[in-house]
CSV table of C-alpha atoms and ligand atoms in Angstrom, one decimal:
chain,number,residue,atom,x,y,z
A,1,UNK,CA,26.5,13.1,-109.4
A,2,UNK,CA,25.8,12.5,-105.8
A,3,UNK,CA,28.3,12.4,-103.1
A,4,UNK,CA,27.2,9.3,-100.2
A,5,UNK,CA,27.3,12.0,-97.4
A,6,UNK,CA,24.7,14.2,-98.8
A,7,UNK,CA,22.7,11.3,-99.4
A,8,UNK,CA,23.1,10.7,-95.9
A,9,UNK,CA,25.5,7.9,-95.6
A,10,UNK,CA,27.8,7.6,-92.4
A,11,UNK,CA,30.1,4.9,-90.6
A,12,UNK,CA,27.1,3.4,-89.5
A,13,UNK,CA,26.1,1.7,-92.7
A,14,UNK,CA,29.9,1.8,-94.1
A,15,UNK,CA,30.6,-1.3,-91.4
A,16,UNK,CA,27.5,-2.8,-92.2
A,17,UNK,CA,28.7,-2.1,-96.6
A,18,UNK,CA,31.7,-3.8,-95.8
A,19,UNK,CA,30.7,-7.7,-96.6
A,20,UNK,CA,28.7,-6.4,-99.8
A,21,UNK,CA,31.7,-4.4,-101.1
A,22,UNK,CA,34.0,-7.5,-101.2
A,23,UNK,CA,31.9,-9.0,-103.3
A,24,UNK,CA,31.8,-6.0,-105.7
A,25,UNK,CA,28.5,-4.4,-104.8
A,26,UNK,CA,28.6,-0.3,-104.7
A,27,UNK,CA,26.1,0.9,-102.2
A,28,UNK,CA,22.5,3.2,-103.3
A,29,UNK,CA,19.4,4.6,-101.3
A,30,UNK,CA,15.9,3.8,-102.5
A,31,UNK,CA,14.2,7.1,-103.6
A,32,UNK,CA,11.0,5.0,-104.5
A,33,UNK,CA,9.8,1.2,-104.1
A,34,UNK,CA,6.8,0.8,-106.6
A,35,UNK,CA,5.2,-3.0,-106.9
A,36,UNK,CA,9.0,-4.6,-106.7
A,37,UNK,CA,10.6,-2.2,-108.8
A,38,UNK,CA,12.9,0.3,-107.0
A,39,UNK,CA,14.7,4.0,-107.9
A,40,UNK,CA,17.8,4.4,-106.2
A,41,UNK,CA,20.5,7.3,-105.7
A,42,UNK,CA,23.9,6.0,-105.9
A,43,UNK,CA,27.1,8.3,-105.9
A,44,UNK,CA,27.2,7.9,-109.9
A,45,UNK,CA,23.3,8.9,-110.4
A,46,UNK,CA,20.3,6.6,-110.6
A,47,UNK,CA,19.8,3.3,-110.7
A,48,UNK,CA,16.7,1.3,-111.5
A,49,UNK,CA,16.9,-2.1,-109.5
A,50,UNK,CA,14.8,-5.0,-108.3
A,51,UNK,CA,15.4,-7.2,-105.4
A,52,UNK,CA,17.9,-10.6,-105.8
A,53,UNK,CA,15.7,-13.9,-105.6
A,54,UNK,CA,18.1,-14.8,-102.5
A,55,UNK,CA,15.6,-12.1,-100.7
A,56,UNK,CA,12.6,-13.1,-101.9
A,57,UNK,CA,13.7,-16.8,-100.7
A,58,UNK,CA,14.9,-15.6,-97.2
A,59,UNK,CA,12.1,-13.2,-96.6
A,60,UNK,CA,10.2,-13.9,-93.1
A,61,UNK,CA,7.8,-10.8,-94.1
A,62,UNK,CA,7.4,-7.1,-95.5
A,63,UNK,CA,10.2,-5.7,-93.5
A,64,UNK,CA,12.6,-8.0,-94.9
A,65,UNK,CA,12.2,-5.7,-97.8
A,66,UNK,CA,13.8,-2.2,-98.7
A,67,UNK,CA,11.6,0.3,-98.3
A,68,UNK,CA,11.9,4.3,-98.7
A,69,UNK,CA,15.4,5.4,-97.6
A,70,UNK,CA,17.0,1.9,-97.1
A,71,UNK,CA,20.6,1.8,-97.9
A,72,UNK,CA,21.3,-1.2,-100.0
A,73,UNK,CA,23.9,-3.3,-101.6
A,74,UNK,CA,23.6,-3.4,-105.7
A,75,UNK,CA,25.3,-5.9,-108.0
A,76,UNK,CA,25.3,-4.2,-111.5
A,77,UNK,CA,22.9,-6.1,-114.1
A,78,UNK,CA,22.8,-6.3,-117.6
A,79,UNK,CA,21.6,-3.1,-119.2
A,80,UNK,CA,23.4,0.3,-118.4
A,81,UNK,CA,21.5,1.8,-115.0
A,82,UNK,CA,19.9,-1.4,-114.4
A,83,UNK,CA,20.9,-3.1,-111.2
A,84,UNK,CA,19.8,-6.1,-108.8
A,85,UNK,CA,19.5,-5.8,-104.7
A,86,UNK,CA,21.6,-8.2,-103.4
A,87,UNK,CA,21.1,-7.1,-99.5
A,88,UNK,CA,19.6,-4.5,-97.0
A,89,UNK,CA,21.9,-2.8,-94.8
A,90,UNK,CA,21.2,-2.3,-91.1
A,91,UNK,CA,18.6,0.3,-90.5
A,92,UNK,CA,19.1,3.2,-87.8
A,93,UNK,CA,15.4,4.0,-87.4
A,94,UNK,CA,12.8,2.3,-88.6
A,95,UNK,CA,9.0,3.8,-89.1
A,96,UNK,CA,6.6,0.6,-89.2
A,97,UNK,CA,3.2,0.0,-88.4
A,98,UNK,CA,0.1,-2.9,-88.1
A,99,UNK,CA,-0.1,-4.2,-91.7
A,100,UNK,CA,-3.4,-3.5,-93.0
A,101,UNK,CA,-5.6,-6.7,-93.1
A,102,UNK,CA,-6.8,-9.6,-90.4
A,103,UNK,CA,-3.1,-10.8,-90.0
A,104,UNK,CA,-0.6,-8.9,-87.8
A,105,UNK,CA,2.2,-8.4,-90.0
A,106,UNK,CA,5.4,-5.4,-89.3
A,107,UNK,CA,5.0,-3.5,-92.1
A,108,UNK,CA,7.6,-1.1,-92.5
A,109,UNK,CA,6.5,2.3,-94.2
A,110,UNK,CA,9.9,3.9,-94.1
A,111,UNK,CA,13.9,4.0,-92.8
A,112,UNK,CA,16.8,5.9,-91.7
A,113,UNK,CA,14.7,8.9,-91.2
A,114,UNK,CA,17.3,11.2,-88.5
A,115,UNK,CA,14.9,14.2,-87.3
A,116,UNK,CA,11.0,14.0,-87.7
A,117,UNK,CA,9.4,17.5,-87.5
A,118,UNK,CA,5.8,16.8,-86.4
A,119,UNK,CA,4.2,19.4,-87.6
A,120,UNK,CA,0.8,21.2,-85.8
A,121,UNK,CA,-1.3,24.5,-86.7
A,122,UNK,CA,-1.6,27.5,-84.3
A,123,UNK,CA,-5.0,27.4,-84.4
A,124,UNK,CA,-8.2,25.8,-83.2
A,125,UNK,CA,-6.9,22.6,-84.5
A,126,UNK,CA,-3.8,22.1,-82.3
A,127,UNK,CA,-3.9,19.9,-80.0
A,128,UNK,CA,-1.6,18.2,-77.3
A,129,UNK,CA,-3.1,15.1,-77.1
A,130,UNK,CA,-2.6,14.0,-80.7
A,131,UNK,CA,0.9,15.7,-80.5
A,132,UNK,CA,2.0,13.5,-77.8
A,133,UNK,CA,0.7,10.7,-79.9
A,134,UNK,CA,2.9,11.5,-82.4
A,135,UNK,CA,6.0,12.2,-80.4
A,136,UNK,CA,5.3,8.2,-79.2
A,137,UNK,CA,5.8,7.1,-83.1
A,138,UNK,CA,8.8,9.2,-83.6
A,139,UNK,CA,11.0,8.0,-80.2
A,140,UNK,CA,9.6,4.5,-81.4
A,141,UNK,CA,11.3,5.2,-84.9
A,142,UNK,CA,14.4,5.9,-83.0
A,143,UNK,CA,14.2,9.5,-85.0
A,144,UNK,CA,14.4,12.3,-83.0
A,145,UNK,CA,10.9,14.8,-83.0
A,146,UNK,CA,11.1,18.5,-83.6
A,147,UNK,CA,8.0,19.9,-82.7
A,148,UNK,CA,7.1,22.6,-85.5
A,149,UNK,CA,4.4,25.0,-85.0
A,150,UNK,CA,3.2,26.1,-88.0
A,151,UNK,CA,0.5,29.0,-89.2
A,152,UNK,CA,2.2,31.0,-86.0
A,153,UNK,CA,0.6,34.1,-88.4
A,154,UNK,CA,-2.8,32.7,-87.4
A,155,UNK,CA,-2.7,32.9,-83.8
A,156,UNK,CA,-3.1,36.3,-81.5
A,157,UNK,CA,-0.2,35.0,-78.6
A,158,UNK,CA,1.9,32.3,-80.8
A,159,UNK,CA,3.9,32.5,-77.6
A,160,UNK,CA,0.9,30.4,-75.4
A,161,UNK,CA,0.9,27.8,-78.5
A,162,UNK,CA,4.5,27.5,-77.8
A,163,UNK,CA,4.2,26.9,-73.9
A,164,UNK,CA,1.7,24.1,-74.2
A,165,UNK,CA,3.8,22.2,-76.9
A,166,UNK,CA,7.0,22.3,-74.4
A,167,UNK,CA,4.6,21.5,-71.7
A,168,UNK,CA,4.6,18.1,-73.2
A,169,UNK,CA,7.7,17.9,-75.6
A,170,UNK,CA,10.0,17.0,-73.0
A,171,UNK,CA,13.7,17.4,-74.0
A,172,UNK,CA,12.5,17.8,-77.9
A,173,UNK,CA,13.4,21.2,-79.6
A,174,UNK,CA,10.1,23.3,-80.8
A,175,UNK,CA,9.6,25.5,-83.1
A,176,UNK,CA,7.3,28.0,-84.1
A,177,UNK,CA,6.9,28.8,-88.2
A,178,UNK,CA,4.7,30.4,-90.7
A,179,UNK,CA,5.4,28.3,-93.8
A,180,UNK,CA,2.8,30.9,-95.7
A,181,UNK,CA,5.1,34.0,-94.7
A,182,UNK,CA,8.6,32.0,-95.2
A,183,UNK,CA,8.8,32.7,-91.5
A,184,UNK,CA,10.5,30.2,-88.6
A,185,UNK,CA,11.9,28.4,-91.7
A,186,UNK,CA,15.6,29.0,-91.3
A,187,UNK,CA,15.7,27.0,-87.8
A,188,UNK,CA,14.0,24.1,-89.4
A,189,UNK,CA,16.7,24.2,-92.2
A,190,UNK,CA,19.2,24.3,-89.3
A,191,UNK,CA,17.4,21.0,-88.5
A,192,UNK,CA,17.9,19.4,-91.6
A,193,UNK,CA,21.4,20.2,-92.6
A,194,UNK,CA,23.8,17.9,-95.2
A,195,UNK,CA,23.7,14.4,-94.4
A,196,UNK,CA,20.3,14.6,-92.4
A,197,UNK,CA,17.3,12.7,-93.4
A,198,UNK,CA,14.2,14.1,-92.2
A,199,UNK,CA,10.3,13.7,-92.4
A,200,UNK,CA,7.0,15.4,-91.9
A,201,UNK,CA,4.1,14.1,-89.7
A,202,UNK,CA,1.3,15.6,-88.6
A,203,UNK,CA,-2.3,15.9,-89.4
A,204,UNK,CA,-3.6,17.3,-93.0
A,205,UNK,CA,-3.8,20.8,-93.6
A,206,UNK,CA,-1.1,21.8,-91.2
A,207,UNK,CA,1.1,23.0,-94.0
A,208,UNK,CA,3.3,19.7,-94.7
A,209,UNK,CA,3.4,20.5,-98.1
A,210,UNK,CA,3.9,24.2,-98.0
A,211,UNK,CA,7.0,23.9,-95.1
A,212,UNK,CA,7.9,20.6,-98.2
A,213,UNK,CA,7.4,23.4,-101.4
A,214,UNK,CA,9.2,26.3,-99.5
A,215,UNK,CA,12.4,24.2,-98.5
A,216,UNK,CA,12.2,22.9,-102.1
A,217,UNK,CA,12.2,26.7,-103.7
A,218,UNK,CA,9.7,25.3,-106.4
A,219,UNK,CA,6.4,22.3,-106.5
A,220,UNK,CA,9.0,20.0,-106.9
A,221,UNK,CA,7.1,17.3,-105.0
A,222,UNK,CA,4.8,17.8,-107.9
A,223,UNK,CA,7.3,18.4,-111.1
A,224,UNK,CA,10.7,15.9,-110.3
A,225,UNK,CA,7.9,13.0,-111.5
A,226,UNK,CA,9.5,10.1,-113.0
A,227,UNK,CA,8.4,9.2,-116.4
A,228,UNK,CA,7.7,5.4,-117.3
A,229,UNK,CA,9.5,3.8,-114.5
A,230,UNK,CA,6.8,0.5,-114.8
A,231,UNK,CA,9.2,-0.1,-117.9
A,232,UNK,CA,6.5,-1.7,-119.6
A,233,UNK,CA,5.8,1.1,-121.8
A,234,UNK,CA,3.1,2.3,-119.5
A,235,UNK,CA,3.1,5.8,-118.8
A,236,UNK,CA,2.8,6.1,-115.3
A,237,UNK,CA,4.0,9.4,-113.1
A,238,UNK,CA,5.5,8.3,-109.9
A,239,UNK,CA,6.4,11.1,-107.2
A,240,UNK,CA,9.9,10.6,-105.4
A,241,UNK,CA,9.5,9.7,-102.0
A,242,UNK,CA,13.1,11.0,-101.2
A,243,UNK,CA,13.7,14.2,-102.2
A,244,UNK,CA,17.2,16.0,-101.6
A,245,UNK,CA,17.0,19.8,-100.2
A,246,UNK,CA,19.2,22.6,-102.0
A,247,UNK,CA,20.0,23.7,-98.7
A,248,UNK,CA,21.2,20.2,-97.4
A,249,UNK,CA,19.4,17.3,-96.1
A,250,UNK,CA,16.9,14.9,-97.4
A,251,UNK,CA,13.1,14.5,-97.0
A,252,UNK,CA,11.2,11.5,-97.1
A,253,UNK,CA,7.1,11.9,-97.8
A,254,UNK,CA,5.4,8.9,-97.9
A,255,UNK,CA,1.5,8.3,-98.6
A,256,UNK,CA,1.9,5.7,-96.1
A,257,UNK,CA,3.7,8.0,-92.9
A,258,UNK,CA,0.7,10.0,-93.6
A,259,UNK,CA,-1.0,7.2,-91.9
A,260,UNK,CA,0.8,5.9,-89.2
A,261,UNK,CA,-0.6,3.5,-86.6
A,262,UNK,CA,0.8,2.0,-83.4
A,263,UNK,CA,3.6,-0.4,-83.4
A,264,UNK,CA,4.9,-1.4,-80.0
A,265,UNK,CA,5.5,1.3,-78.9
A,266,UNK,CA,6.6,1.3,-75.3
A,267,UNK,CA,9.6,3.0,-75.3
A,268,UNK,CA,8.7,6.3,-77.1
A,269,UNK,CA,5.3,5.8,-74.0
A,270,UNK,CA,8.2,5.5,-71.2
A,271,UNK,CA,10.0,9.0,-72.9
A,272,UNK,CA,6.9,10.8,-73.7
A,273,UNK,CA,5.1,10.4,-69.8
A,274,UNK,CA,8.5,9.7,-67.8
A,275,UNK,CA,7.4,12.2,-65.2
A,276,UNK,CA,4.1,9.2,-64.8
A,277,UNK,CA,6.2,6.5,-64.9
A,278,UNK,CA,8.9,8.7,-62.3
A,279,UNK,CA,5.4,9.0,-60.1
A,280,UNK,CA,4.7,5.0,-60.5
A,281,UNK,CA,8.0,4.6,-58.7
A,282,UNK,CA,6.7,5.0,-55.8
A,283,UNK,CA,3.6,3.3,-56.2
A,284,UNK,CA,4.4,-0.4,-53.5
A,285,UNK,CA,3.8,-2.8,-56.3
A,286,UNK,CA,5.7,-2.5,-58.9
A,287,UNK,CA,3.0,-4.4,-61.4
A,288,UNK,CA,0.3,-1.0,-59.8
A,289,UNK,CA,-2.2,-0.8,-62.9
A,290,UNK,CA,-2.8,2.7,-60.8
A,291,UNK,CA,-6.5,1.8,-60.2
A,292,UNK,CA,-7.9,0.4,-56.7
A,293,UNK,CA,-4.2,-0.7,-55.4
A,294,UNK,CA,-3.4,0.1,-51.9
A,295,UNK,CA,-0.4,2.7,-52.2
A,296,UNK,CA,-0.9,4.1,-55.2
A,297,UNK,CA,1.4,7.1,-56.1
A,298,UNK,CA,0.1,8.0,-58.9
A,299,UNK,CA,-3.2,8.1,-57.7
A,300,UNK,CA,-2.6,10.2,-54.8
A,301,UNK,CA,-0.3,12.8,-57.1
A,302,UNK,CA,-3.7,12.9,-59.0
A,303,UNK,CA,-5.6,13.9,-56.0
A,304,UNK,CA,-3.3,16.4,-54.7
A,305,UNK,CA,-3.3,17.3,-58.5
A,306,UNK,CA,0.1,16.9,-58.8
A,307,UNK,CA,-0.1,15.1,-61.8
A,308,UNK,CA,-3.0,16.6,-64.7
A,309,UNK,CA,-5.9,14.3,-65.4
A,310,UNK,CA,-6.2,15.1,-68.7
A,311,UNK,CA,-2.6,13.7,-69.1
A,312,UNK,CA,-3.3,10.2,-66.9
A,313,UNK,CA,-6.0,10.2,-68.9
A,314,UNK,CA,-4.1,10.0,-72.7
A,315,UNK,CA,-1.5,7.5,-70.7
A,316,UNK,CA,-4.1,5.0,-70.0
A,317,UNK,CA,-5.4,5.2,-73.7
A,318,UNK,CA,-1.7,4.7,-75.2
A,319,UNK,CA,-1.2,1.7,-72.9
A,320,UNK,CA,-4.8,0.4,-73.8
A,321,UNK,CA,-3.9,0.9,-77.9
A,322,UNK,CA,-0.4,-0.5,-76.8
A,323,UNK,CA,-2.1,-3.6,-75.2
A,324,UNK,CA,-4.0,-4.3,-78.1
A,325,UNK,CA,-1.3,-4.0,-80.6
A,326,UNK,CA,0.7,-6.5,-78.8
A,327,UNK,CA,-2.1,-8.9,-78.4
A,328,UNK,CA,-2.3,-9.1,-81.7
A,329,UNK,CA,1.1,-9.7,-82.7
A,330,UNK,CA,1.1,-12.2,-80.1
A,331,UNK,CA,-1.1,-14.2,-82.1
A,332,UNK,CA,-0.9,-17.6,-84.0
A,333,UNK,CA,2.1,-17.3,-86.8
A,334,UNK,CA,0.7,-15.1,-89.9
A,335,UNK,CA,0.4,-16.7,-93.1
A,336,UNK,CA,3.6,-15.9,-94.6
A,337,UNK,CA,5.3,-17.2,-91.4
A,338,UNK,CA,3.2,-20.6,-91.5
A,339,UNK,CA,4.9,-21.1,-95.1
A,340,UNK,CA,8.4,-19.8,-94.3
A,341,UNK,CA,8.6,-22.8,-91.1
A,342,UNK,CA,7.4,-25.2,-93.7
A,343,UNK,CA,9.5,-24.0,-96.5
A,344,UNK,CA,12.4,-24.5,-94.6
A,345,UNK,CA,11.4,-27.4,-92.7
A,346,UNK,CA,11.2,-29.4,-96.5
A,347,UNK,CA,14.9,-27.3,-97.0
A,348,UNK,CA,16.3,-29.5,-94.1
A,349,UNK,CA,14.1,-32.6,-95.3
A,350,UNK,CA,16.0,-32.5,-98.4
A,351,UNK,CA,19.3,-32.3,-96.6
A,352,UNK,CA,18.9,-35.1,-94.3
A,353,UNK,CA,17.6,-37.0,-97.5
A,354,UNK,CA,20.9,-36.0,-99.5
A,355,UNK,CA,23.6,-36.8,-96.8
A,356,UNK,CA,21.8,-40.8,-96.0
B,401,GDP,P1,-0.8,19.6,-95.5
B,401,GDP,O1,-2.1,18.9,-95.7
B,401,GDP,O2,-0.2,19.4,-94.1
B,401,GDP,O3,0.2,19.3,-96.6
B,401,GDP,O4,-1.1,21.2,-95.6
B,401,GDP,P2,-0.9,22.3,-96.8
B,401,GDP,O5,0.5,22.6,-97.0
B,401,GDP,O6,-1.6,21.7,-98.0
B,401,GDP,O7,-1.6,23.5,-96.2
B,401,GDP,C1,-3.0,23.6,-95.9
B,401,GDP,C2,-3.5,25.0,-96.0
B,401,GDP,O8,-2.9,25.8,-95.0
B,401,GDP,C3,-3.2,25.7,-97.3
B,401,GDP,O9,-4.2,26.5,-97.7
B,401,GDP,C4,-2.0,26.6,-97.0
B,401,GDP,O10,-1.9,27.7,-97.8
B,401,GDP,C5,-2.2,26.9,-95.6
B,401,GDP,N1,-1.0,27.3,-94.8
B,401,GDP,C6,0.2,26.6,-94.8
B,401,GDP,N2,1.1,27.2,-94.0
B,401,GDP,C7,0.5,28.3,-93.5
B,401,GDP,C8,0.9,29.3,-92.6
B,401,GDP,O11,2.0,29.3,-92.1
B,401,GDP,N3,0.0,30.3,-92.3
B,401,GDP,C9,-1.3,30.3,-92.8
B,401,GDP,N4,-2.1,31.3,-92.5
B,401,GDP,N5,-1.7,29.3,-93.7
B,401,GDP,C10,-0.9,28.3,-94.0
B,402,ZN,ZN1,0.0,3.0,-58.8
């Protein structure tokens, strides 16, 4: 039905297979995690699947979940296409953010996403800043960004809309697209060949789901529905979250990567501003917050304007938002923490209890 490669597998999660195959697990890809119930692609078609009670027991948290595009290990269960999730394997990029609520909590929204195409309008709606933004959350994923400009139909000089994006994209490829006109849309298929698991990001009405409908040939993000998959007789809809390309590759749309927030994200900051952070070398303390310090490099490449304002000026708010993200996750264990410590503090009770 499927072959593993096109469904993106690789040696990279083949070693990590290789305990869960001696013990007779085949490996699948979640194409959609709905309330603890999971559709997955294996290489003999789908499976329906929910997660082994040895995770739920060892769970520290959310991310100790599979989530959208997680390869996992599944042991056969009793019916035909029914299957349990005995283990996660390793992740090669990981998109997470702030769980919603009071608690600080890694949620993770999705995994093993290769190339993210962060997608912006040539029109009065582009702008850098928020692109920069973005390119942060994808060198955090550990996916790489492709910068796509779309609605290049729109703009009068496409070719200025294209200068300012490379003026910030760094080493990232960009590329300019008219998803209306089927235009630009070959080089982003180049981008997301056999194998390759890509993603959409950017704000709405850019033309996610047009670039998404094109590649697709047909509204298959609104038809491949899958029928009663609550199997409790319920007739719910669900949309696949993975979605294979006829032209090769995979695309994961999530509601939640719609949404994304911060997560430490200090290395995509250090890859999206090196040329700051090349500056702050020669600032004479190495701790320079850049402010009233005496030998300041970065201030004095700002007054010989050397270095753009506007761009110190979106550094200082990603390390501010970068602060505060990590201030709270610095905080007193969450919840689901306190009860894990305790759970497995009574676990050893019970052992020291059993060998006296
Ligand atoms: P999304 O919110 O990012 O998924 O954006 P949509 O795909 O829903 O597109 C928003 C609007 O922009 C729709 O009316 C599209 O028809 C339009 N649109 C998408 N791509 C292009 C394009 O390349 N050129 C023009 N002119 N309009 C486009
Ligand atoms: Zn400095």
């Amino acid at each position: 039905m499927y072959s593993l490669v096109s469904l993106g597998w690789s040696d990279f999660f083949a070693e990590g297979f290789v305990p869960f195959g001696a013990q007779g697990c085949f490996p699948a890809r979640v194409a959609i995690q709905q309330r603890g119930h999971y559709l997955l692609y294996a290489e003999d078609g789908e499976w329906r699947a929910e997660v082994a009670g040895k995770i739920h027991y060892t769970a520290r948290g959310m991310e100790d979940f599979p989530v959208v595009g997680d390869w996992v290990a599944v042991r056969k269960s009793g019916s035909p296409g029914n299957g349990v999730i005995t283990g996660i394997l390793r992740r090669k990029t990981e998109f997470a953010r702030k769980a919603a609520g009071f608690r600080t909590n890694k949620q993770v929204l999705s995994a093993n996403i290769d190339r993210v195409f962060l997608v912006a309008s040539c029109d009065e709606e582009f702008n850098t800043k928020r692109l920069e933004r973005y390119l942060v959350l994808a060198r955090t994923s550990g996916a790489e960004p492709i910068i796509v400009l779309n609605k290049a139909d729109l703009a009068g000089q496409p070719a200025d809309f294209l200068e300012e994006a490379r003026g910030i994209a760094g080493e990232s490829t960009v590329l300019l697209a008219s998803a209306k006109q089927s235009h630009g849309l070959e080089d982003f298929r180049r981008c997301l060949n056999e194998g390759i698991t890509g993603a959409l990001l950017g704000s709405s009405g850019v033309g996610k789901s047009t670039i998404i409908n094109t590649l697709l040939g047909v509204e298959k993000l609104r038809t491949g529905d899958v029928r009663d998959y609550d199997g409790k007789g319920r007739h719910t809809t669900t949309r696949r979250e993975l979605v294979l390309i006829p032209s090769g590759g995979l695309l994961i749309d999530t509601p939640g990567l719609r949404e994304l927030q911060l997560w430490e994200a200090d290395a995509g900051v250090q890859a999206t501003f090196d040329d700051i952070e090349d500056i702050a070398l020669g600032c004479r303390f190495t701790d320079c917050r850049h402010e009233t310090e005496p030998g300041c490099a970065v201030r004095k490449a700002l007054d010989e304007e050397l270095l753009d304002q506007g761009r110190m000026e979106s550094y200082r708010k990603m390390q501010r938002e970068l602060a505060h993200a990590t201030r709270k996750a610095s905080r007193p264990a969450s919840l689901a923490e306190k009860k894990r410590i305790k759970k497995i503090t009574a676990d050893q009770k019970r052992g020291y209890k059993r060998k006296s």
